[in-house]
Coordinates of C-alpha atoms in Angstrom, one line a residue:
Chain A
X1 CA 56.0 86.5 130.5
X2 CA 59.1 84.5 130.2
X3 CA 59.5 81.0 132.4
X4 CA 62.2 81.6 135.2
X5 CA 64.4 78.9 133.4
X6 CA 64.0 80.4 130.4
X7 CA 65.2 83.6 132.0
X8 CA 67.8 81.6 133.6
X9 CA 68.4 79.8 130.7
X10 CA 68.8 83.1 128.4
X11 CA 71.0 84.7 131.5
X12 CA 73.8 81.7 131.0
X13 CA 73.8 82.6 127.4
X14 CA 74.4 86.3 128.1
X15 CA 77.2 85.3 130.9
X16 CA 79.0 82.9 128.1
X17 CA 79.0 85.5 125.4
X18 CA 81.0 87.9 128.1
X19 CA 82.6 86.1 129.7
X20 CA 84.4 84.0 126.7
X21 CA 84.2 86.7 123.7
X22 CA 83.7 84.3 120.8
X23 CA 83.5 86.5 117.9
X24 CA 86.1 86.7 115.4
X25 CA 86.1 90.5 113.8
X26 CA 86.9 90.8 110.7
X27 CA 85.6 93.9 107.8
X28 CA 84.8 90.5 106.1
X29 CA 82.3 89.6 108.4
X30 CA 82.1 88.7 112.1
X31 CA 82.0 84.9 112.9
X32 CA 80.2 83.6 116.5
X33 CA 82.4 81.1 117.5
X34 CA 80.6 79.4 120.8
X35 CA 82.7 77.3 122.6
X36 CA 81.6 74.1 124.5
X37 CA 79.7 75.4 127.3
X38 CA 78.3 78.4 125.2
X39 CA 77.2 75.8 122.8
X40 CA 75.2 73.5 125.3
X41 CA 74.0 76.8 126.4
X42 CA 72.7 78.3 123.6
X43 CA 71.4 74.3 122.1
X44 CA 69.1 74.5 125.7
X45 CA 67.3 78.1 125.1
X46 CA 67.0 77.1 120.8
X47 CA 65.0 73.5 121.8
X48 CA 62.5 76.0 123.4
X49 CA 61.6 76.7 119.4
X50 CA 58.7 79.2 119.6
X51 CA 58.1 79.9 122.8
X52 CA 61.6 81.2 123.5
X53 CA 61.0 83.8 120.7
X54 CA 59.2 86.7 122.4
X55 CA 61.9 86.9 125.8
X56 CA 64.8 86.4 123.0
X57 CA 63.4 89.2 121.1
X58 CA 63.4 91.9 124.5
X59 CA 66.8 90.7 125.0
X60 CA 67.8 91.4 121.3
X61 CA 66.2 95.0 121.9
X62 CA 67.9 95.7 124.7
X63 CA 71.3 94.9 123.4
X64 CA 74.2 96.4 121.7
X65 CA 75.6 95.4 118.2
X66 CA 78.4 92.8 119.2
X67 CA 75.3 91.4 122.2
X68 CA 73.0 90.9 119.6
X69 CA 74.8 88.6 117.5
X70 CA 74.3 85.7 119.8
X71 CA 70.9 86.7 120.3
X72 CA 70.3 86.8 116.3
X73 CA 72.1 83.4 116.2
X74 CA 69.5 81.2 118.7
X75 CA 66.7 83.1 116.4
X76 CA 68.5 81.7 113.5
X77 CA 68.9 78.2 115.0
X78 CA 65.0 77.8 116.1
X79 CA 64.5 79.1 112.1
X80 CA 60.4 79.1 112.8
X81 CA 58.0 81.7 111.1
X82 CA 57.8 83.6 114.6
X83 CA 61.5 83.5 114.9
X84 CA 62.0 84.5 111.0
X85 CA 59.5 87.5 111.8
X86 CA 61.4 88.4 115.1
X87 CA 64.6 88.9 112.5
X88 CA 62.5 90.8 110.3
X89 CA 61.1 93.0 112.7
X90 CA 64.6 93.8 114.0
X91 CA 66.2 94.4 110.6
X92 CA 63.4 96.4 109.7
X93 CA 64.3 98.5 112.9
X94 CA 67.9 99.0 112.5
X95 CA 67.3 100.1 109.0
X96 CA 64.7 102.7 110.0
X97 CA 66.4 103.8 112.9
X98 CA 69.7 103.6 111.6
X99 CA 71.2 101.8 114.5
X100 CA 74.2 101.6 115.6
X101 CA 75.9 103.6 113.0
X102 CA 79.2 104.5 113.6
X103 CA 79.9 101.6 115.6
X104 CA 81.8 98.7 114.9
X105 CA 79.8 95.9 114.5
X106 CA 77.2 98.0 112.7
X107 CA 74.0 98.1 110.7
X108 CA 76.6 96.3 108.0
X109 CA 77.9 94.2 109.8
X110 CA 74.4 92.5 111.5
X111 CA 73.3 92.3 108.0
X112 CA 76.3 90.7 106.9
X113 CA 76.0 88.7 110.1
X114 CA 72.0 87.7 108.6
X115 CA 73.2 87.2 105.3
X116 CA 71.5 89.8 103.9
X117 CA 73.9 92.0 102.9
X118 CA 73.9 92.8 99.2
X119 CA 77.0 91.7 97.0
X120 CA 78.6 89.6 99.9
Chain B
X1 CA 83.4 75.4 106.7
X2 CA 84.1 74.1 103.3
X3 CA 87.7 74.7 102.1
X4 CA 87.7 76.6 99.0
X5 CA 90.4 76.3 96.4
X6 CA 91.2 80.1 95.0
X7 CA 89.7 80.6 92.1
X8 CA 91.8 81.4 89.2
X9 CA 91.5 84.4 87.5
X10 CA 91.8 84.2 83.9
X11 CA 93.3 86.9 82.1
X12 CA 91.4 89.4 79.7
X13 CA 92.7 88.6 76.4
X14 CA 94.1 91.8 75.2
X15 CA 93.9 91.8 71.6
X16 CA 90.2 91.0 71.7
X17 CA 89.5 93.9 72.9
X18 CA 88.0 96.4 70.5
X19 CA 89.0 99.9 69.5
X20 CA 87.6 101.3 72.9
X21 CA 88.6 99.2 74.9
X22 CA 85.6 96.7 74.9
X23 CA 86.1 93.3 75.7
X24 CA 84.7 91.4 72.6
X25 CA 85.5 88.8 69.5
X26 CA 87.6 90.3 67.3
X27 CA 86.7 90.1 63.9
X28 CA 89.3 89.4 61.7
X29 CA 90.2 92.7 59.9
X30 CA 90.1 93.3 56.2
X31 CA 93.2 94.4 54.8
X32 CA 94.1 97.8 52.4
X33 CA 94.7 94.8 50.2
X34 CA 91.1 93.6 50.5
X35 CA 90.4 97.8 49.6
X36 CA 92.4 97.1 46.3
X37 CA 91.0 93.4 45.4
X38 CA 87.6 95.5 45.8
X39 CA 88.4 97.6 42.8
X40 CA 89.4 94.5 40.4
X41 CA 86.8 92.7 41.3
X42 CA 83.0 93.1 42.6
X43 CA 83.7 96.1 41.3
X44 CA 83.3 99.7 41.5
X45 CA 85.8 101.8 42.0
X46 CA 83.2 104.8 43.0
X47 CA 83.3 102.4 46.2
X48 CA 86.8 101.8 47.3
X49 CA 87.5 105.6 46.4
X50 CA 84.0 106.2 49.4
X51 CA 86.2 103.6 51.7
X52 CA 89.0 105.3 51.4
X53 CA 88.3 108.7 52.1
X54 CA 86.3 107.4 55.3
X55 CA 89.9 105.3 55.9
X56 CA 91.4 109.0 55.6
X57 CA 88.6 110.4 58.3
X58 CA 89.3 107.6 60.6
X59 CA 92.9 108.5 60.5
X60 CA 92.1 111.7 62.8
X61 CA 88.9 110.5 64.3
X62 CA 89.3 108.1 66.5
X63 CA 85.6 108.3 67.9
X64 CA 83.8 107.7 64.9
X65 CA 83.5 104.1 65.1
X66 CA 84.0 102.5 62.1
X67 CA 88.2 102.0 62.2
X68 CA 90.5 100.7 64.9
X69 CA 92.8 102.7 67.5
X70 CA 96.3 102.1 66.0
X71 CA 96.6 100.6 69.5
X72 CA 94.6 98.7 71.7
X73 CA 95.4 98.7 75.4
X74 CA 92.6 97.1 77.8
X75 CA 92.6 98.6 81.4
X76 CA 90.8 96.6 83.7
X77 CA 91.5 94.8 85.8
X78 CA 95.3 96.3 85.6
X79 CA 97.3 93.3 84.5
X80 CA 100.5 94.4 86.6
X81 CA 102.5 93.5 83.1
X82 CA 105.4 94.7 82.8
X83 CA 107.2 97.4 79.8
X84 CA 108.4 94.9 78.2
X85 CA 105.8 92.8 77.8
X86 CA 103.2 96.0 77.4
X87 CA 105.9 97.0 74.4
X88 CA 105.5 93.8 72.8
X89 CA 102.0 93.6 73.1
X90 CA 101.7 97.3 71.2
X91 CA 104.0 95.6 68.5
X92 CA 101.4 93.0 68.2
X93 CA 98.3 95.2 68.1
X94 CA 99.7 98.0 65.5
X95 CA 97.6 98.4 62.8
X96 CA 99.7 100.0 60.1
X97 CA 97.6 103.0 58.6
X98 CA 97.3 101.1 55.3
X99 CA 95.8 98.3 57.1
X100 CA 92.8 100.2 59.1
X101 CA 90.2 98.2 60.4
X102 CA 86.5 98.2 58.8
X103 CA 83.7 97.4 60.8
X104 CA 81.9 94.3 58.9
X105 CA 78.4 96.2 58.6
X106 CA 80.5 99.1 56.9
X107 CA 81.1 96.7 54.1
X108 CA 77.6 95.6 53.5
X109 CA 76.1 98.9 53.8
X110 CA 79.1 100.3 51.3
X111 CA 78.4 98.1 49.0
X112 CA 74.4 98.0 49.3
X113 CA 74.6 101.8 48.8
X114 CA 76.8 101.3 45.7
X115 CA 74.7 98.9 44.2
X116 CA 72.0 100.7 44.3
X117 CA 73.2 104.0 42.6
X118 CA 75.4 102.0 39.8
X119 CA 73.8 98.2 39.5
X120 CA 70.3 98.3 40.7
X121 CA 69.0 95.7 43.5
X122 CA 70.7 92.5 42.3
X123 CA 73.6 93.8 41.5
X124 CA 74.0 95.4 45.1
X125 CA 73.0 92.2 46.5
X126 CA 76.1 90.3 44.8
X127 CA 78.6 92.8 45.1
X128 CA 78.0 93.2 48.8
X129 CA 78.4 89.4 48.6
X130 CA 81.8 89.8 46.7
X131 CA 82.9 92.7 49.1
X132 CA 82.1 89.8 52.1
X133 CA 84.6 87.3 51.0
X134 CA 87.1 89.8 50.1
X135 CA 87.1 91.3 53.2
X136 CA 88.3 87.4 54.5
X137 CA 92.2 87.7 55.2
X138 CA 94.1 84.4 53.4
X139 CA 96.7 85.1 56.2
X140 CA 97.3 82.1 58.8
X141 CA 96.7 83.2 62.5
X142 CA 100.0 82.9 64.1
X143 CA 100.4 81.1 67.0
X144 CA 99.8 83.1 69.6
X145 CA 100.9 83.3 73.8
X146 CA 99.5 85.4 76.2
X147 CA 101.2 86.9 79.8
X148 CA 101.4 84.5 81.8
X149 CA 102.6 85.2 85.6
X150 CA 105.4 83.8 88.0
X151 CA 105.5 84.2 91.6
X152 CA 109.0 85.2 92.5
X153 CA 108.8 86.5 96.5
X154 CA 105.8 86.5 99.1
X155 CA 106.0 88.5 102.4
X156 CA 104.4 89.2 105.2
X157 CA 104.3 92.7 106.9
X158 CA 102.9 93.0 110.3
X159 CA 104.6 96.8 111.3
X160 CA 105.2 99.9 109.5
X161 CA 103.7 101.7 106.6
X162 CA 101.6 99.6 104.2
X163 CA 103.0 98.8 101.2
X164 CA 101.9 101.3 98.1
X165 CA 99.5 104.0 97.7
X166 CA 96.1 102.2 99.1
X167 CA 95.2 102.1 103.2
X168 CA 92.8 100.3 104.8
X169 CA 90.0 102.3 103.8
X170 CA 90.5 101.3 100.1
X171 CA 90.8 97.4 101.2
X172 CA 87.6 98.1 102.9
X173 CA 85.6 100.5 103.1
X174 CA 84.4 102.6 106.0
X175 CA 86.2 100.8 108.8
X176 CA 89.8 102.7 109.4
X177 CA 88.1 104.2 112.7
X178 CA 88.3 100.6 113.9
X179 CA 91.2 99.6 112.7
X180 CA 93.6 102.2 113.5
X181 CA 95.6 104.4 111.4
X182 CA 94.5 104.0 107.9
X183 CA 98.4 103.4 106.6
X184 CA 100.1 101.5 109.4
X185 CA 100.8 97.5 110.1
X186 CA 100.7 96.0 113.5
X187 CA 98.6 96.2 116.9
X188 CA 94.8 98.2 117.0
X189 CA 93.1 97.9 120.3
X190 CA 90.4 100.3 120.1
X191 CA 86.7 100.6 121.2
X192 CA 84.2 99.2 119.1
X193 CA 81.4 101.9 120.2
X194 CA 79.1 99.0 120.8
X195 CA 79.0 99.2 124.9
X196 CA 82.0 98.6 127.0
X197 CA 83.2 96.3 123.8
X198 CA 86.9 96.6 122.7
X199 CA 88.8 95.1 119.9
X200 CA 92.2 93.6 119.6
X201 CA 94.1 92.5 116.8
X202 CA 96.3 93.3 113.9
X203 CA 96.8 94.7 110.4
X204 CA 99.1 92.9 108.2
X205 CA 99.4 92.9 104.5
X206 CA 100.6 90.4 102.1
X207 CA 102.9 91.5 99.4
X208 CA 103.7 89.3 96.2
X209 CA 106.2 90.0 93.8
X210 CA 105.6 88.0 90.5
X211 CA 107.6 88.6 87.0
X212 CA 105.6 87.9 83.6
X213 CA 106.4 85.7 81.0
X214 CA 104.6 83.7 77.8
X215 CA 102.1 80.7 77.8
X216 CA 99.4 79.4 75.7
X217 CA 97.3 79.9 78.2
X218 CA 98.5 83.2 80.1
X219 CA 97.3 83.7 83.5
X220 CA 97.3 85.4 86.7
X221 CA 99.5 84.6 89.7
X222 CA 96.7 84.1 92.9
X223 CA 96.8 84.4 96.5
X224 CA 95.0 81.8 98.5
X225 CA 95.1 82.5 102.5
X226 CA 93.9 79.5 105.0
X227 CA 93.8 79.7 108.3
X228 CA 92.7 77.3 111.4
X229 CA 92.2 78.0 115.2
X230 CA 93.1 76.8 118.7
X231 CA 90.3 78.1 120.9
X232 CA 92.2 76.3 124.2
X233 CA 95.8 77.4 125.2
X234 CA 97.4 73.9 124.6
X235 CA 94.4 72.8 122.9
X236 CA 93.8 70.7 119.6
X237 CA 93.8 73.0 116.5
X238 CA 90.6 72.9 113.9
X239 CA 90.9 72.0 110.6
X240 CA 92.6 74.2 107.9
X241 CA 90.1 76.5 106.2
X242 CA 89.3 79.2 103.9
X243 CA 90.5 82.3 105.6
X244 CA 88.8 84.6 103.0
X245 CA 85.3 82.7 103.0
X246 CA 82.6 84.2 105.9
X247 CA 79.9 82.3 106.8
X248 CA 77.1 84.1 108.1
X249 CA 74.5 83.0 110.9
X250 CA 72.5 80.5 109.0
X251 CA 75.8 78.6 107.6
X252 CA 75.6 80.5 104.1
X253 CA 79.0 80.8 102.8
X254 CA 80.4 84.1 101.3
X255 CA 83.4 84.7 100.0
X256 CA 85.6 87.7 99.6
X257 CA 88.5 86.9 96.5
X258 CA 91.4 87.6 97.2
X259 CA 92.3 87.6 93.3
X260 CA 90.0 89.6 92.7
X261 CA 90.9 93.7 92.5
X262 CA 89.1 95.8 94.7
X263 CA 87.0 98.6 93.7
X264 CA 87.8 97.5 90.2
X265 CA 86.9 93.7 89.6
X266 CA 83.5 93.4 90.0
X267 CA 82.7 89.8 90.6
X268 CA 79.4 89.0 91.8
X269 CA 79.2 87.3 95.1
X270 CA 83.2 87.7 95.5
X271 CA 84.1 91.0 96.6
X272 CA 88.1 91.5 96.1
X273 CA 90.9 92.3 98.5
X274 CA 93.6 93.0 95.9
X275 CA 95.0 95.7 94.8
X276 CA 98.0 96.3 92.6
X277 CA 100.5 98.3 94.4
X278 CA 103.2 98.0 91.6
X279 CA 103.8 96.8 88.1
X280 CA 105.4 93.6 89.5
X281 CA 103.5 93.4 92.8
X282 CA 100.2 92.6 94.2
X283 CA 99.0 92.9 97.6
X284 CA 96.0 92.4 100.1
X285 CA 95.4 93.4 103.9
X286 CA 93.8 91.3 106.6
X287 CA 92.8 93.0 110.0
X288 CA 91.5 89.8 112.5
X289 CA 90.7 91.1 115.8
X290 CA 88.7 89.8 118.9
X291 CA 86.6 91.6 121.1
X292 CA 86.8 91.5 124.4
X293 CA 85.3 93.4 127.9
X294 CA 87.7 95.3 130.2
X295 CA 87.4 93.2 133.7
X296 CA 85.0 90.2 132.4
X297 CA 86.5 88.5 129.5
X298 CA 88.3 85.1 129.7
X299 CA 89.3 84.0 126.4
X300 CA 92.1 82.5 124.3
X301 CA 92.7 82.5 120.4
X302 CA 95.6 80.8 118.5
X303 CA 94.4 81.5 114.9
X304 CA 97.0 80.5 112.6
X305 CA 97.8 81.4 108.6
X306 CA 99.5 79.9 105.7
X307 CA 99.6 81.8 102.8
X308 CA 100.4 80.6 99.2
X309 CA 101.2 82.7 96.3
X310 CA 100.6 80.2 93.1
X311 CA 102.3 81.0 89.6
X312 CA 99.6 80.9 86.5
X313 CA 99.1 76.9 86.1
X314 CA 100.5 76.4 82.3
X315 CA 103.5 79.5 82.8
X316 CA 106.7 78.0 82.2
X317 CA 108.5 79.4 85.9
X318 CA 111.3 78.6 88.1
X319 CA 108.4 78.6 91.1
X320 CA 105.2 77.2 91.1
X321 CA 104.2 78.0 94.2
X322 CA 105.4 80.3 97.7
X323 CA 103.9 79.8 101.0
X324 CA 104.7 81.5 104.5
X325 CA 103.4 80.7 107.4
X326 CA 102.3 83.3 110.8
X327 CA 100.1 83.6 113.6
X328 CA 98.2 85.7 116.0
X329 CA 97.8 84.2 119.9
X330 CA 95.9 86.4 122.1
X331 CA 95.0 85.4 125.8
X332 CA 92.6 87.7 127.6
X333 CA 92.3 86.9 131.1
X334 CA 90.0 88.7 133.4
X335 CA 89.5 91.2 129.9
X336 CA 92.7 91.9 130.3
X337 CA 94.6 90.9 127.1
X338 CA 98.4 89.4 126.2
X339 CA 99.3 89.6 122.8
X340 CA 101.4 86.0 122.4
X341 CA 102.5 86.1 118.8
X342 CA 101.5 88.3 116.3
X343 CA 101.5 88.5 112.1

């Protein structure tokens, strides 16, 4: 079970990603552009390293495509084996589920967003 | 982000190209002269007669593979030369019928086959040796130019059709439901399908006009598009960068070319954008959009462009280089959005 602060903590990411939209879409890619607030934000929930994993990994279930590029950014940032595995267990998912499909950011577009998309 | 100069894209050189089109060295063909020297010398005119009635079947059979096309032209990437330049090109890859090209190992088996029926082993042996070296032209290579390109005019279109036969879905792929109407510039503000998400932004296309002339070392004309960003109305702009580089979540850079011809120039790790919409023009679109929530988003963008259009570095032209400059500022208050300038 998450801490309350992490919760909180996780809740002012969500709010700064709403409220301030920063994603530049392009079909080259989508770029998460967090602004200074955002960024102290996101720097808080990240310095949590492992233990934030499992609550950022329910909120990165629960979300759409656009929500779950900041989400797949703080797993990026903390970069540990249990955050690495959190990634592949969600790419694994959208694969076999075909997620989002049809949708703009899509299963290509996360994977751009990873950096796993092949011949990009 | 690392600012990335555009790569230059080096021409195919044409007359390399082998009879089918194949990009490869091109041996230096023997002559019908080398046919004749073949008959006063290593010897055998059982030989030259067997060469030339192959010469006569190559005359009507272009697929057999031992003789050249009487033209070459190489097709990819198109080379947006123009007649005149294609028409001198043809005059410099003619091979006159009496001057058919022999594959090198159709020599040496000729003349191996030959020895064998008239001169036994050795003899084989030294007249396939003699058939090498008079298969060696005595001629000087000329000196030789290739196209070169010159950038004469660079726009920018932001409204109306796009320019030429390709739409959005050629430039990429799968994404005209997103980005409007698959042949039209200007505004999209459409639902991304991903929750109450909406994006905003414009199609515009970059159309450069370039004329082709001679140099040593021939080359393409290149786009290069940079961009930088104001993220705070009145705010401090960030540094120029590489508009066609995307860098994903862990930093990694990748890069889509926009030099590079899409669908058809298959560069590994450098996608292309262009496409050539005319013999004299090539073009590439860009669609940058924001997203943004009806009722919660507060956001602003200034994201500026300056775009160059560069002649090929050695080509003798009147301009080495065109740049224009344009912009997109979008304020989205309340996610309610105000399109400020636009490309």
């Amino acid at each position: 079970v998450a801490s309350d602060d992490l919760e909180a903590g996780l809740d002012r990411v969500d709010d700064g990603v709403r409220s301030t939209a920063p994603f530049d879409l392009s079909p080259r890619g989508i770029r998460f552009r967090p602004g200074p607030e955002l960024e102290v934000a996101m720097a808080e929930v990240a310095a949590r390293g492992d233990s934030a994993v499992p609550a950022i990994a329910d909120r990165l279930e629960q979300a759409n495509a656009l929500g779950a590029i900041p989400w797949l950014s703080l797993l990026t940032r903390i970069g540990t084996p249990p955050a690495a595995k959190a990634i592949d267990d969600f790419v694994e998912q959208v694969e076999r589920e075909n997620r989002w499909a049809g949708e703009f950011p899509g299963p290509r577009e996360i994977l751009l967003f990873l950096g796993r998309a092949e011949g990009v | 982000m690392a600012t990335r100069a555009s790569p230059a894209v080096s021409m195919p050189d044409r007359r390399t190209a082998d009879a089918h089109g194949r990009a490869e060295a091109a041996p230096l063909p023997p002559s019908a002269g080398a046919v004749l020297a073949l008959q006063g010398s290593a010897g055998n005119a059982a030989v030259a007669a067997m060469i030339s009635r192959r010469l006569d079947r190559c005359a009507g059979d272009k697929a057999c593979g031992c003789c050249a096309e009487d033209t070459v032209h190489a097709t990819s990437p198109p080379s947006g030369l123009t007649d005149a330049q294609l028409e001198e090109d043809v005059i410099e890859l003619t091979v006159p019928a009496t001057e058919r090209t022999l594959q090198p190992s159709f020599f040496t088996d000729a003349f191996a086959w030959a020895g064998s029926l008239f001169a036994g082993a050795g003899a084989g042996a030294a007249a396939a040796k003699g058939g090498a070296a008079a298969g060696k032209s005595t001629k000087k290579p000329a000196a030789t130019t290739k196209p070169c390109q010159c950038v004469e005019e660079l726009k920018v279109k932001g409204s109306g059709a796009i320019s030429g036969s390709y739409g959005i879905d050629d430039y990429w792929p799968g994404v005209t439901r997103y980005w409007g109407a698959n042949k039209t510039l200007g505004k999209f503000d459409r639902s991304t399908g991903s929750g109450k998400w909406r994006m905003l932004g414009h199609k515009f296309q970059v159309v450069g006009r370039f004329s082709t002339k001679q140099s040593a070392k021939g080359g393409l004309a290149t786009f290069q598009q940079q961009a930088r960003l104001t993220t705070t109305k009145g705010g401090t702009a960030g540094a120029w960068f590489d508009d066609m580089n995307y860098t994903d979540a862990a930093g990694g850079d990748h890069h889509w070319d926009p030099n590079a011809e899409a669908g058809t120039t298959v560069k590994t790790g450098y996608p292309g954008v262009r496409r050539t919409i005319a013999k004299d023009k090539y073009a590439y679109t860009d669609p940058p959009a924001i997203g943004y929530e009806k009722g919660t988003t507060d956001t602003y963008r200034n994201l500026e462009f300056h775009i160059f259009f560069r002649s090929a570095p050695d080509c003798p032209c009147t301009n080495k280089e065109l740049d224009v400059t344009t912009a997109q500022e979008i304020e989205v208050k309340k996610g309610k959005p105000k399109v400020l300038k636009a490309p």
